[in-house]
Short mmCIF file of C-alpha atoms and ligand atoms in Angstrom, two decimals:
data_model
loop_
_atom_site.label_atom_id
_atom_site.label_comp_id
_atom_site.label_asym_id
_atom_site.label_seq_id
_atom_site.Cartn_x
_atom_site.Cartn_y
_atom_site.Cartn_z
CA UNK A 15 -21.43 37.63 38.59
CA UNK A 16 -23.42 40.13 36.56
CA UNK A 17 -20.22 42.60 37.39
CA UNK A 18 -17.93 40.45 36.60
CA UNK A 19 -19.64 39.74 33.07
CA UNK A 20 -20.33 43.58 32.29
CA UNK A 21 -16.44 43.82 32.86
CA UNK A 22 -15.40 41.22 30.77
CA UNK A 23 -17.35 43.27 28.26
CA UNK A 24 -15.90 46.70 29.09
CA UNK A 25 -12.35 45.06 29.10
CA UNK A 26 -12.97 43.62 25.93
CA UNK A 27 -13.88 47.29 24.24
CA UNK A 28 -11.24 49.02 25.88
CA UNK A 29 -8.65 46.34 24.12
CA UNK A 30 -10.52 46.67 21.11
CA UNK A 31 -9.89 50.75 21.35
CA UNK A 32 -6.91 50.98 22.81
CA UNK A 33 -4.97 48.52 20.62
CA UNK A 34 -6.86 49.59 17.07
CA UNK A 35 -9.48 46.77 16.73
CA UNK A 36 -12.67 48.79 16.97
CA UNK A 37 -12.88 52.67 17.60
CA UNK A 38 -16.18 54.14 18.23
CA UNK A 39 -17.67 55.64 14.66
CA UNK A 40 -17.01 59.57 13.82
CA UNK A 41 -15.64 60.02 17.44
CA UNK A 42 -14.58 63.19 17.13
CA UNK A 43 -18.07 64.50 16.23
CA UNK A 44 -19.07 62.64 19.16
CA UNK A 45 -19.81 59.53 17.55
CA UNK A 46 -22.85 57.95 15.74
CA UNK A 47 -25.69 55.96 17.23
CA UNK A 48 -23.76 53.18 17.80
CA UNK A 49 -21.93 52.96 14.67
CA UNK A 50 -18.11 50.98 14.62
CA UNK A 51 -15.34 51.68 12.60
CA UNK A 52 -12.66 49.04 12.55
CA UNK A 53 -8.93 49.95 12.87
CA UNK A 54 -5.79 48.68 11.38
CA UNK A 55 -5.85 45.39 13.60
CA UNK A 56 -9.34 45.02 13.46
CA UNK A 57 -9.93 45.01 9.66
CA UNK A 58 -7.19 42.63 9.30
CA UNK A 59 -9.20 40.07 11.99
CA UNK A 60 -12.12 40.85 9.82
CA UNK A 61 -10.46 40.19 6.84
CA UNK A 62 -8.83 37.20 7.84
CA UNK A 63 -12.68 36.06 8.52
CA UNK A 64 -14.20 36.75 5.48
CA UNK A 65 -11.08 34.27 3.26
CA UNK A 66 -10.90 31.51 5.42
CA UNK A 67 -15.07 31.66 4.71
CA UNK A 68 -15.00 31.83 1.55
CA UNK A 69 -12.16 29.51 0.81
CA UNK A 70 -13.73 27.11 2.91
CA UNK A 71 -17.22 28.00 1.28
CA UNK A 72 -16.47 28.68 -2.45
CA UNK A 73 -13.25 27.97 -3.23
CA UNK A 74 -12.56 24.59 -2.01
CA UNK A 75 -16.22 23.06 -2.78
CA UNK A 76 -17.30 22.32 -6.83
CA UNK A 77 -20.98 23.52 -6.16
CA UNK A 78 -20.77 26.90 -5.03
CA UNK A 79 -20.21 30.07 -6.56
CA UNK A 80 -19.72 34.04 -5.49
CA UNK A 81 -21.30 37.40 -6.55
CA UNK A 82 -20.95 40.85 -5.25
CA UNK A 83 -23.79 42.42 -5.96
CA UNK A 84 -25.18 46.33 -5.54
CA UNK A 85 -26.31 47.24 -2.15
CA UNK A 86 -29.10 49.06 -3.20
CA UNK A 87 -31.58 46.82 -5.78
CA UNK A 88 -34.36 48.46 -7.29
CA UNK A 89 -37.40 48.77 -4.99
CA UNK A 90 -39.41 46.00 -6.33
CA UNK A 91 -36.97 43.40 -5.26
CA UNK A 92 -38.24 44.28 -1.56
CA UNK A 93 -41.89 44.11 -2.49
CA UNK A 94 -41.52 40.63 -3.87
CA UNK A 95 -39.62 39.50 -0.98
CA UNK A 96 -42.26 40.73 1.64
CA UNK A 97 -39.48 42.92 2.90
CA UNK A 98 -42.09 46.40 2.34
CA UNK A 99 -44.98 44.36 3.95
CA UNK A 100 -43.32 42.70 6.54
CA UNK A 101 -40.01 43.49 7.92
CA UNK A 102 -40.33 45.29 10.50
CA UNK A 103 -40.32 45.26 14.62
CA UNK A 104 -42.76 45.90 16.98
CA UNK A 105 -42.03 49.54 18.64
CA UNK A 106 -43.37 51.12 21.67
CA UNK A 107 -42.81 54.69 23.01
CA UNK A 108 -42.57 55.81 26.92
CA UNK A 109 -45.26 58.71 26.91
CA UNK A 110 -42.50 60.35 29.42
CA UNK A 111 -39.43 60.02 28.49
CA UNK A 112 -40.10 59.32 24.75
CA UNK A 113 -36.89 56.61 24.95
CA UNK A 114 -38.19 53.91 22.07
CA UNK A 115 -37.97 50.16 22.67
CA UNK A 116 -38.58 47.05 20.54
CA UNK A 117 -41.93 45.52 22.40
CA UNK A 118 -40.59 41.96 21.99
CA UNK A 119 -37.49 43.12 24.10
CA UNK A 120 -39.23 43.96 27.21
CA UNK A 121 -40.76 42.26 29.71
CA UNK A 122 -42.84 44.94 31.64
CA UNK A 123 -45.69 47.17 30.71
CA UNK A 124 -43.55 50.61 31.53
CA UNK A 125 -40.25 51.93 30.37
CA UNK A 126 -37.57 50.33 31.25
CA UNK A 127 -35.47 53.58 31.91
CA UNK A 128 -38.21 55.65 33.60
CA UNK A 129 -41.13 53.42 34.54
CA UNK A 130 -43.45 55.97 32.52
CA UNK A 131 -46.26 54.85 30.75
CA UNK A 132 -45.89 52.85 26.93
CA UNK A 133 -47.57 54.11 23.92
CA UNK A 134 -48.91 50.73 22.19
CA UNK A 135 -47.30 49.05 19.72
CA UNK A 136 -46.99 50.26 16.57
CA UNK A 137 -44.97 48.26 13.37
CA UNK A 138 -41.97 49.64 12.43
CA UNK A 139 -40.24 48.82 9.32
CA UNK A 140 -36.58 48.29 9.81
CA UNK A 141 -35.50 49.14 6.11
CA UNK A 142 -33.16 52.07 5.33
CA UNK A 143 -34.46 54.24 3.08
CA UNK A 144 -33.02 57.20 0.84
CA UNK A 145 -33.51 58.64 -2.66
CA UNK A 146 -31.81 58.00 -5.55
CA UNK A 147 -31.12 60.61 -8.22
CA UNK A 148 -31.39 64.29 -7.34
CA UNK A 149 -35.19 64.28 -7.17
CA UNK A 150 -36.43 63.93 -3.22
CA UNK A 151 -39.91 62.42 -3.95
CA UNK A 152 -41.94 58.81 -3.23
CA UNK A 153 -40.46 58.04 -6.91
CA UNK A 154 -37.34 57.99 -6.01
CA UNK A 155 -37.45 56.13 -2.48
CA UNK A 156 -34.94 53.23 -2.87
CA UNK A 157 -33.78 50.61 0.34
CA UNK A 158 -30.19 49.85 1.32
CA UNK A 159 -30.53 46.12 1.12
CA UNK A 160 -31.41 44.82 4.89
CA UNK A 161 -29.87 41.29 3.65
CA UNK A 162 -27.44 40.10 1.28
CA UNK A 163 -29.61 36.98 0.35
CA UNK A 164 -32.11 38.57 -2.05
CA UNK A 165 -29.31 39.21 -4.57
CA UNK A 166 -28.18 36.34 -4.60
CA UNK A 167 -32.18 35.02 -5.83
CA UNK A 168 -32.34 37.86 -8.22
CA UNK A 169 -28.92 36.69 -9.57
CA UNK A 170 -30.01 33.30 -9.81
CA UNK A 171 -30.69 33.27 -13.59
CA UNK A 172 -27.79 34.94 -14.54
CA UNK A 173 -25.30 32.85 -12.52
CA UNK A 174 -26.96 29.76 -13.54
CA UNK A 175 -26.51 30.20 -17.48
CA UNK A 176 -22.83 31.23 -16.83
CA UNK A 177 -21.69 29.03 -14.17
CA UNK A 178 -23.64 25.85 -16.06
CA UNK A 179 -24.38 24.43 -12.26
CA UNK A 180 -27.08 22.29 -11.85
CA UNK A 181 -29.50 21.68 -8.70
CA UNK A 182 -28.39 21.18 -5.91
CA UNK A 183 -25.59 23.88 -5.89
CA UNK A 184 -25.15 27.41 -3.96
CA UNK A 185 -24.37 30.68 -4.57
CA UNK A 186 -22.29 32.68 -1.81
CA UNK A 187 -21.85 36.35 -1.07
CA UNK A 188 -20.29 38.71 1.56
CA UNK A 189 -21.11 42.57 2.07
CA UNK A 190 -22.54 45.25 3.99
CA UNK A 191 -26.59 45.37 4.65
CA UNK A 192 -28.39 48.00 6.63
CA UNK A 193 -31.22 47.80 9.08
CA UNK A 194 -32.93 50.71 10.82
CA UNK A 195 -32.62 48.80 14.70
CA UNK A 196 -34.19 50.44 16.92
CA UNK A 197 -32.55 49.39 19.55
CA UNK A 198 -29.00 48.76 18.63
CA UNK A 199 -26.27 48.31 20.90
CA UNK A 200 -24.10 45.67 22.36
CA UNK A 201 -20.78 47.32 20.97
CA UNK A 202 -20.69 45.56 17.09
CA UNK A 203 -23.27 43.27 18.21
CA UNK A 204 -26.24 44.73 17.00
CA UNK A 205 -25.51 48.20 14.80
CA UNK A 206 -27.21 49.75 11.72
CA UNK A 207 -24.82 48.88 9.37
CA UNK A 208 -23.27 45.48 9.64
CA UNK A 209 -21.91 42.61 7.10
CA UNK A 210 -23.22 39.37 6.25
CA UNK A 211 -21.82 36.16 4.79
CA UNK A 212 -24.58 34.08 3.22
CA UNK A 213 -25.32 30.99 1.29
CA UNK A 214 -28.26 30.21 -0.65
CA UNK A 215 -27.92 26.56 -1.44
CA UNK A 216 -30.71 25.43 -4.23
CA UNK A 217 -32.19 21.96 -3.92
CA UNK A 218 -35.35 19.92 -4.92
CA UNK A 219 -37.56 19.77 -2.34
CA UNK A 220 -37.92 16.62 -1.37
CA UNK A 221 -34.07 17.14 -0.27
CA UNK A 222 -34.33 19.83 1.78
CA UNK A 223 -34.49 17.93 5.50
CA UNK A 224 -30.97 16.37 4.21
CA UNK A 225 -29.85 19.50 3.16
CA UNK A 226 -30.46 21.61 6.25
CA UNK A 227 -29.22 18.61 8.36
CA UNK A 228 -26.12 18.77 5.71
CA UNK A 229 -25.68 22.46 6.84
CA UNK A 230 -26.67 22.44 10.25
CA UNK A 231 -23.50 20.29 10.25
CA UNK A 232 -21.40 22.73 8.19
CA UNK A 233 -21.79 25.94 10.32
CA UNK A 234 -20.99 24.04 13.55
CA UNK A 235 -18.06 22.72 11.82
CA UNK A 236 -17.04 26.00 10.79
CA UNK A 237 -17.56 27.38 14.55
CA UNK A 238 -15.59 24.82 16.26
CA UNK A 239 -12.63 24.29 13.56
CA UNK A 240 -13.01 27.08 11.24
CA UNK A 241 -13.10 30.05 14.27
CA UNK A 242 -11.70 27.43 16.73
CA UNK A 243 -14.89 28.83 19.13
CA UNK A 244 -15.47 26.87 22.60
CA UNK A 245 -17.61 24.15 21.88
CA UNK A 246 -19.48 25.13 25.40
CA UNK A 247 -20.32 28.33 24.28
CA UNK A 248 -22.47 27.37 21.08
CA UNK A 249 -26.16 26.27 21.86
CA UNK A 250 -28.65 25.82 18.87
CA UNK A 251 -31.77 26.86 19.10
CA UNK A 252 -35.24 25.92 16.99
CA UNK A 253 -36.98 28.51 16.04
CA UNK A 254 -40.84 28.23 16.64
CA UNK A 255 -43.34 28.15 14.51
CA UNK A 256 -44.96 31.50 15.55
CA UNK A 257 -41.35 33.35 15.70
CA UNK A 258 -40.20 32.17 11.85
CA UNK A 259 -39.44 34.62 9.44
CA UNK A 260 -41.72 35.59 6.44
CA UNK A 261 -40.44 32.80 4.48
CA UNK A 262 -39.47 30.23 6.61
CA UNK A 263 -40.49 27.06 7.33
CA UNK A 264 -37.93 26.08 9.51
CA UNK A 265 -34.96 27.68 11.77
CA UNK A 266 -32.49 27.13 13.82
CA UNK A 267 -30.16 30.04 15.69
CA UNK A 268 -27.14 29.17 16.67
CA UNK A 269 -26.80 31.68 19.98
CA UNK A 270 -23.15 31.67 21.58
CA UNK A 271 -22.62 32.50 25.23
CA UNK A 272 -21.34 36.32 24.90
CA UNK A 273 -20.55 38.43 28.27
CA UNK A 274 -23.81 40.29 28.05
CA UNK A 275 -25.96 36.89 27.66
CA UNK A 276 -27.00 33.93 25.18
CA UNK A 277 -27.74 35.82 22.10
CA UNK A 278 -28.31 34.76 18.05
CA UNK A 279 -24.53 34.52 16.68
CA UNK A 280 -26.06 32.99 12.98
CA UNK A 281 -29.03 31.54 11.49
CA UNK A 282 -30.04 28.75 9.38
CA UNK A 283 -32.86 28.71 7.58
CA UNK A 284 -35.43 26.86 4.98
CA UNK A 285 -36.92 29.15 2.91
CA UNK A 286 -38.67 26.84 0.54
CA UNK A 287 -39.24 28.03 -3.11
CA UNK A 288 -40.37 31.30 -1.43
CA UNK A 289 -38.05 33.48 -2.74
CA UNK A 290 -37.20 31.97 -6.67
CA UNK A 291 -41.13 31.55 -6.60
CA UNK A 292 -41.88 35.69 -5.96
CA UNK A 293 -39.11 36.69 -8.09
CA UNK A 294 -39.50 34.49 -11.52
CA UNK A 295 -43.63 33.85 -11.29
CA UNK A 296 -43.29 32.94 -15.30
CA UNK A 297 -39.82 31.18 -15.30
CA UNK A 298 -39.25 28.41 -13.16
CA UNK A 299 -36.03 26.17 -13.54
CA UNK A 300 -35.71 23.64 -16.00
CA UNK A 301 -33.96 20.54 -15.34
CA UNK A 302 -32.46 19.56 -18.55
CA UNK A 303 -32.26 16.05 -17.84
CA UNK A 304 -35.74 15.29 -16.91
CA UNK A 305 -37.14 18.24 -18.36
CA UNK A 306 -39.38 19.00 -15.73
CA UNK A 307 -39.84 22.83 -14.72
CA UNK A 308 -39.57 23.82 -11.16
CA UNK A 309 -38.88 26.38 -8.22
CA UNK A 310 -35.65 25.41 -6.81
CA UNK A 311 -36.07 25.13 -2.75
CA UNK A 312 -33.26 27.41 -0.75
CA UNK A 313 -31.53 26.44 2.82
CA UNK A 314 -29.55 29.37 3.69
CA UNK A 315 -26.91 29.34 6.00
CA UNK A 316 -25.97 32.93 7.39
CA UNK A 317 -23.52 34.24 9.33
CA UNK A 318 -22.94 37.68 11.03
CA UNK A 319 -19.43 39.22 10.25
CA UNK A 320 -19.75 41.31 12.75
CA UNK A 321 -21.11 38.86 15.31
CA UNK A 322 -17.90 36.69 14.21
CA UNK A 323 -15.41 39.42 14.85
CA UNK A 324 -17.08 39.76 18.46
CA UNK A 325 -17.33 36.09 19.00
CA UNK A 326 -13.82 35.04 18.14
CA UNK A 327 -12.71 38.17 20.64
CA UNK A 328 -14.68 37.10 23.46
CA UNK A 329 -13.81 33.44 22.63
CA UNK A 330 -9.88 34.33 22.93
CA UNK A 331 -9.43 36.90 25.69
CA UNK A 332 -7.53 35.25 28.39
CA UNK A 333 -6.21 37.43 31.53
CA UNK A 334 -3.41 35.35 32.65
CA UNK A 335 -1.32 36.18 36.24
CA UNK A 336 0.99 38.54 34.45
CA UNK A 337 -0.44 39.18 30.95
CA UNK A 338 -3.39 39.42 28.76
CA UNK A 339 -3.50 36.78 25.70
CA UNK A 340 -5.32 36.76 22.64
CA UNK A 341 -5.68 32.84 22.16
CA UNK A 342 -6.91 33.34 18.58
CA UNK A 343 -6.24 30.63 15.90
CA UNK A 344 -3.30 31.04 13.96
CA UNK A 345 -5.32 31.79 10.93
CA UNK A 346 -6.99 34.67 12.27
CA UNK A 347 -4.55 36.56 14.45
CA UNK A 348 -3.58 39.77 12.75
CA UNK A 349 -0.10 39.43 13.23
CA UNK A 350 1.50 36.44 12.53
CA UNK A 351 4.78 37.02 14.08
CA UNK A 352 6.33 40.17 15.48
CA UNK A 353 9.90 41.26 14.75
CA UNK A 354 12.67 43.02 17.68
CA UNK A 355 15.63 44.61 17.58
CA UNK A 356 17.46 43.88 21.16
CA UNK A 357 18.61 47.23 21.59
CA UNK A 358 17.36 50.29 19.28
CA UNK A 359 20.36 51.93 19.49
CA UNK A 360 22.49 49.59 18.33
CA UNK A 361 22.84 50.49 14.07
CA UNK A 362 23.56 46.66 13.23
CA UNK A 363 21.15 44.62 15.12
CA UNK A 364 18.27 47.28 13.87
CA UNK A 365 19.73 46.42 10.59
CA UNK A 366 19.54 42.84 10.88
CA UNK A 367 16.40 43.18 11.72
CA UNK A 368 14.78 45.15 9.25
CA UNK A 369 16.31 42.81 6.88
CA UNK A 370 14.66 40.06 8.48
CA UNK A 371 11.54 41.84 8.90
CA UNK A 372 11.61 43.02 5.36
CA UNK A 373 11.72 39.72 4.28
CA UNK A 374 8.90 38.05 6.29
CA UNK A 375 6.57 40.84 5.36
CA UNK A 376 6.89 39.25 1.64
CA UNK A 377 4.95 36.12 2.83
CA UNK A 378 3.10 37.22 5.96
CA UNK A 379 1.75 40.05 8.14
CA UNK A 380 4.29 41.02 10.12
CA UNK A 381 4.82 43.41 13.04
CA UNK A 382 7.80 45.69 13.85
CA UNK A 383 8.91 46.79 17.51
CA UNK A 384 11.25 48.40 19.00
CA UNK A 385 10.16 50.13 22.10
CA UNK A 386 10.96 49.52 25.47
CA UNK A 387 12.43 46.33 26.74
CA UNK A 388 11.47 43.39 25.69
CA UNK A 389 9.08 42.28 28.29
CA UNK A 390 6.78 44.78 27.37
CA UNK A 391 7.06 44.34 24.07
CA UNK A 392 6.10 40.58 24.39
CA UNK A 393 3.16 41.82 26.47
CA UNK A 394 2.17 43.81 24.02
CA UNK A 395 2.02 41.31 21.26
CA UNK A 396 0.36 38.70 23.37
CA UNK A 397 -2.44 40.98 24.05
CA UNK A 398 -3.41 41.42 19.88
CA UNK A 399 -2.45 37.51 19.51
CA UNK A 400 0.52 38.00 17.71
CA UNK A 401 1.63 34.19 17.25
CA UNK A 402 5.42 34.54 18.25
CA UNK A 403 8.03 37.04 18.62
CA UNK A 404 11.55 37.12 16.93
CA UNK A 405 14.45 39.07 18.44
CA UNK A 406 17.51 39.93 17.17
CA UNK A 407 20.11 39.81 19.51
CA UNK A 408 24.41 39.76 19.21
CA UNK A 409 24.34 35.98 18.77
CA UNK A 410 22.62 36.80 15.58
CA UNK A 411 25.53 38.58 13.99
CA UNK A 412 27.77 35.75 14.84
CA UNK A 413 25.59 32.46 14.05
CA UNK A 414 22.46 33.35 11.93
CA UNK A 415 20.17 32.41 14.79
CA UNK A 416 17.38 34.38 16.10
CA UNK A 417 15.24 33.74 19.45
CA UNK A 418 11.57 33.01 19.00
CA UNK A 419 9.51 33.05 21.63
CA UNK A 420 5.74 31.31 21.76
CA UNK A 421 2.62 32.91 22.56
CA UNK A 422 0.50 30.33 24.20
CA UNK A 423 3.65 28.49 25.90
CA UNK A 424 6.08 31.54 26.29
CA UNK A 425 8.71 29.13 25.61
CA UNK A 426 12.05 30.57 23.76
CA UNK A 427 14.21 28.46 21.08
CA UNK A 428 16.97 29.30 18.88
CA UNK A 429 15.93 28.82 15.13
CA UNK A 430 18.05 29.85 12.12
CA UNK A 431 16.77 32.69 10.10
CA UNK A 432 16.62 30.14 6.97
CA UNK A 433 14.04 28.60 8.77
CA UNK A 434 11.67 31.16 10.04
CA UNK A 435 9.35 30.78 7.07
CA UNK A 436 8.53 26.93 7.61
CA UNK A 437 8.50 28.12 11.44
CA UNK A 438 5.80 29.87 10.73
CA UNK A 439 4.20 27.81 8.58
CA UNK A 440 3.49 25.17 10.81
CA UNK A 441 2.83 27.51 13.21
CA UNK A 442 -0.12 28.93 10.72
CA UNK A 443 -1.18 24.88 10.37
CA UNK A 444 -2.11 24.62 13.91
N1 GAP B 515 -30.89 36.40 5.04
C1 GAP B 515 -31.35 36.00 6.31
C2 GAP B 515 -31.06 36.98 7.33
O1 GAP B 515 -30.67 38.11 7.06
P1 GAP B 515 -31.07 37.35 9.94
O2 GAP B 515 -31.16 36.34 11.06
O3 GAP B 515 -31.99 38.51 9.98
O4 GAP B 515 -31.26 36.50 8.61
C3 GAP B 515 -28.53 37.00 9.60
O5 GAP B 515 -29.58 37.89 9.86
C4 GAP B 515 -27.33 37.27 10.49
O6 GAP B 515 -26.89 38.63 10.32
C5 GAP B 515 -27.60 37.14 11.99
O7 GAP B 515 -27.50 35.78 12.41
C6 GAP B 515 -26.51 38.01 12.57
O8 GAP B 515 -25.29 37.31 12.64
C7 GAP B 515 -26.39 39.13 11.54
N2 GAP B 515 -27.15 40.33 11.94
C8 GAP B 515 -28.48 40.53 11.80
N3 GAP B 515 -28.84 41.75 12.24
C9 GAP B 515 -27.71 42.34 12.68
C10 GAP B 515 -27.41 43.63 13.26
N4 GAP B 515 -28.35 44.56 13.43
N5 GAP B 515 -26.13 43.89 13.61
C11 GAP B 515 -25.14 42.97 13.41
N6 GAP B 515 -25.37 41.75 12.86
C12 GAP B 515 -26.62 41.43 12.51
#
């Protein structure tokens, strides 16, 4: 069983390779410590991600609004949040083979690689540092931000006076933060530099058990429909008391069932007036209609891009008895249909095609092919999720009428080329 699962894994990252999802970071210099670059299919799954988020998120909701702020915030920012005190990870060291390991990771007293002795545990803070400007000293020590969220507290005054929300309402963000892990791995599971989509949605306090049930709701809603994720695969977790965050007063992870075990896919947290508290000690919020003054309370949903991008792969890889299918949801695929010429030699059905093709493109991300036979080009868009396939065959030149053929059913129908956009459409509204 274990096999079976570490294959599922391996088969998952060769896909992701071979077919220019994920390539392993600065290969050619023999990579990076686990870093990930995504390739041209991969960036557009990513992509695809990150709007459907954020239309569902900010766009189609009246209390919520976007930044994109700086990674790197000056220092302070971190000291209020307890980020310089208390972000960090228990490390230990193996006196023999001087391999490092996260103490809360491991189960026995010696190294897991050698079975040499452990150094004892020593706090590690998971921050990533450099300097800014060209002078290298303890003045100049700034953090690349190991969480969107605190931006989006720092921001809070500024958003508020030129949005004109009022409590309760949210502000949303989605970028890059950086944590020194020190044991990262997993393929884009766990890396140094991942992205985040988070929500900090401001309330009274004596709202916040609504509001966290409110949200709690939300994400799993956004699992299930949003990524179209197998409902069996999601199990929430509470957090416990002596686990919680810094700020927190209340979590729950929401762990999905990935080859390599049950592990945190996103978070959602209660934060209290923590945050607004440490960063505006003179100012707190003024309610204009009562005119009372207080710290706004935060529940912050978050959810790993990264995590996403793995989840939804894992989610739709389906080894069939003659192919491999990427069941992913119409929104997400990177491909929405793929374009053929029936024979490549032939001037007027390439021409037809391209036309075709060129036309699509206008509305839709659209894939050309015309290698091999056609069998192996269907293949070959089933196994990136491409939605359908459209060939252009003789008939075409006489009637107007091109072959599509289904991914998930591999059934084939004639459809007129005035109708491939609303085609596709309702394939896309699945
Ligand atoms: N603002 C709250 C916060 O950052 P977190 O649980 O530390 O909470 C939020 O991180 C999410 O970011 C996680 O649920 C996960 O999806 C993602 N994440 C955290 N560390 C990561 C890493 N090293 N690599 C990839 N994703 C990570």
């Amino acid at each position: 069983m274990e096999k079976q699962k570490d294959n599922l894994m391996e088969k998952i990252i060769s896909l992701c390779k071979r077919r220019g999802f994920v390539f392993p970071g600065s290969e050619i210099y023999g990579g990076l410590a686990n870093s990930w670059d995504y390739g041209p299919l991969g960036v557009e799954l990513k992509n695809n991600i990150k709007q459907l988020w954020w239309k569902r998120f900010v766009h189609m909701r009246d209390d919520m609004v976007g930044i994109d702020a700086a990674l790197i915030m000056n220092p302070k920012v971190w000291e209020a949040s307890g980020h310089v005190s208390t972000f960090s990870d228990p490390l230990v060291e193996c006196k023999k083979c001087h391999h490092r390991f996260r103490a809360d990771k491991i189960d026995a007293k010696e190294c897991p690689d050698c079975g040499g002795e452990l150094t004892a545990a020593k706090h590690f803070n998971l921050m990533l540092k450099t300097f800014l400007g060209p002078v290298e000293d303890k003045d100049s020590i700034v953090y690349f931000r190991p969480e969107t969220a605190q931006a989006m507290f720092v921001d809070f005054k500024n958003v508020l006076e030129t949005s004109r929300k009022k409590l309760p309402f949210g502000i949303a963000q989605i970028g890059k933060a950086f944590r020194n892990e020190i044991t990262p791995g997993n393929f884009i599971f766990r890396t140094r530099e991942f992205e985040q989509m988070e929500i900090e949605y401001f309330i009274y306090e004596k709202d916040w058990q609504e509001s966290f049930d409110y949200w709690r709701k939300e994400m799993l809603s956004w699992m299930f429909n949003g990524l179209g994720l197998k409902r069996e695969r999601i199990r929430e977790t509470e957090v416990l008391d002596d686990e919680l965050a810094h700020y927190s007063k209340r979590t729950i992870d929401f762990d999905y069932k990935f080859p390599f075990g049950e592990e945190e896919l996103y978070g959602l947290a209660y934060r209290t007036d923590f945050d607004l508290k440490n960063h505006y000690k003179e100012e707190p919020y003024l309610d204009t209609e009562t005119n009372e003054k207080s710290y706004p309370h935060v529940i912050e949903p978050t959810f790993g891009v990264d995590r996403s991008v793995l989840a939804v792969l894992c989610d739709a890889y389906t080894e069939e008895e003659e192919r491999i299918v990427l069941k992913l949801k119409p929104a997400l695929a990177p491909y929405k249909v793929a374009v053929f010429p029936l024979l490549k030699n032939k001037p007027e059905l390439v021409a037809k095609a391209r036309e075709i093709y060129n036309e699509l493109k206008k509305d839709f991300v659209v894939a050309w092919d015309d290698r091999g036979n056609i069998g192996k080009r269907y293949y070959s868009q089933d196994e990136i999720g491409t939605l359908a396939c459209i060939t252009v065959d003789f008939e075409t030149l006489e009637d107007n009428t091109v072959t599509i053929r289904d991914r998930d059913t591999m059934k084939q129908e004639r459809v007129n080329i005035s109708d491939l956009k609303r085609y596709i459409s309702v394939l896309l509204s699945k």
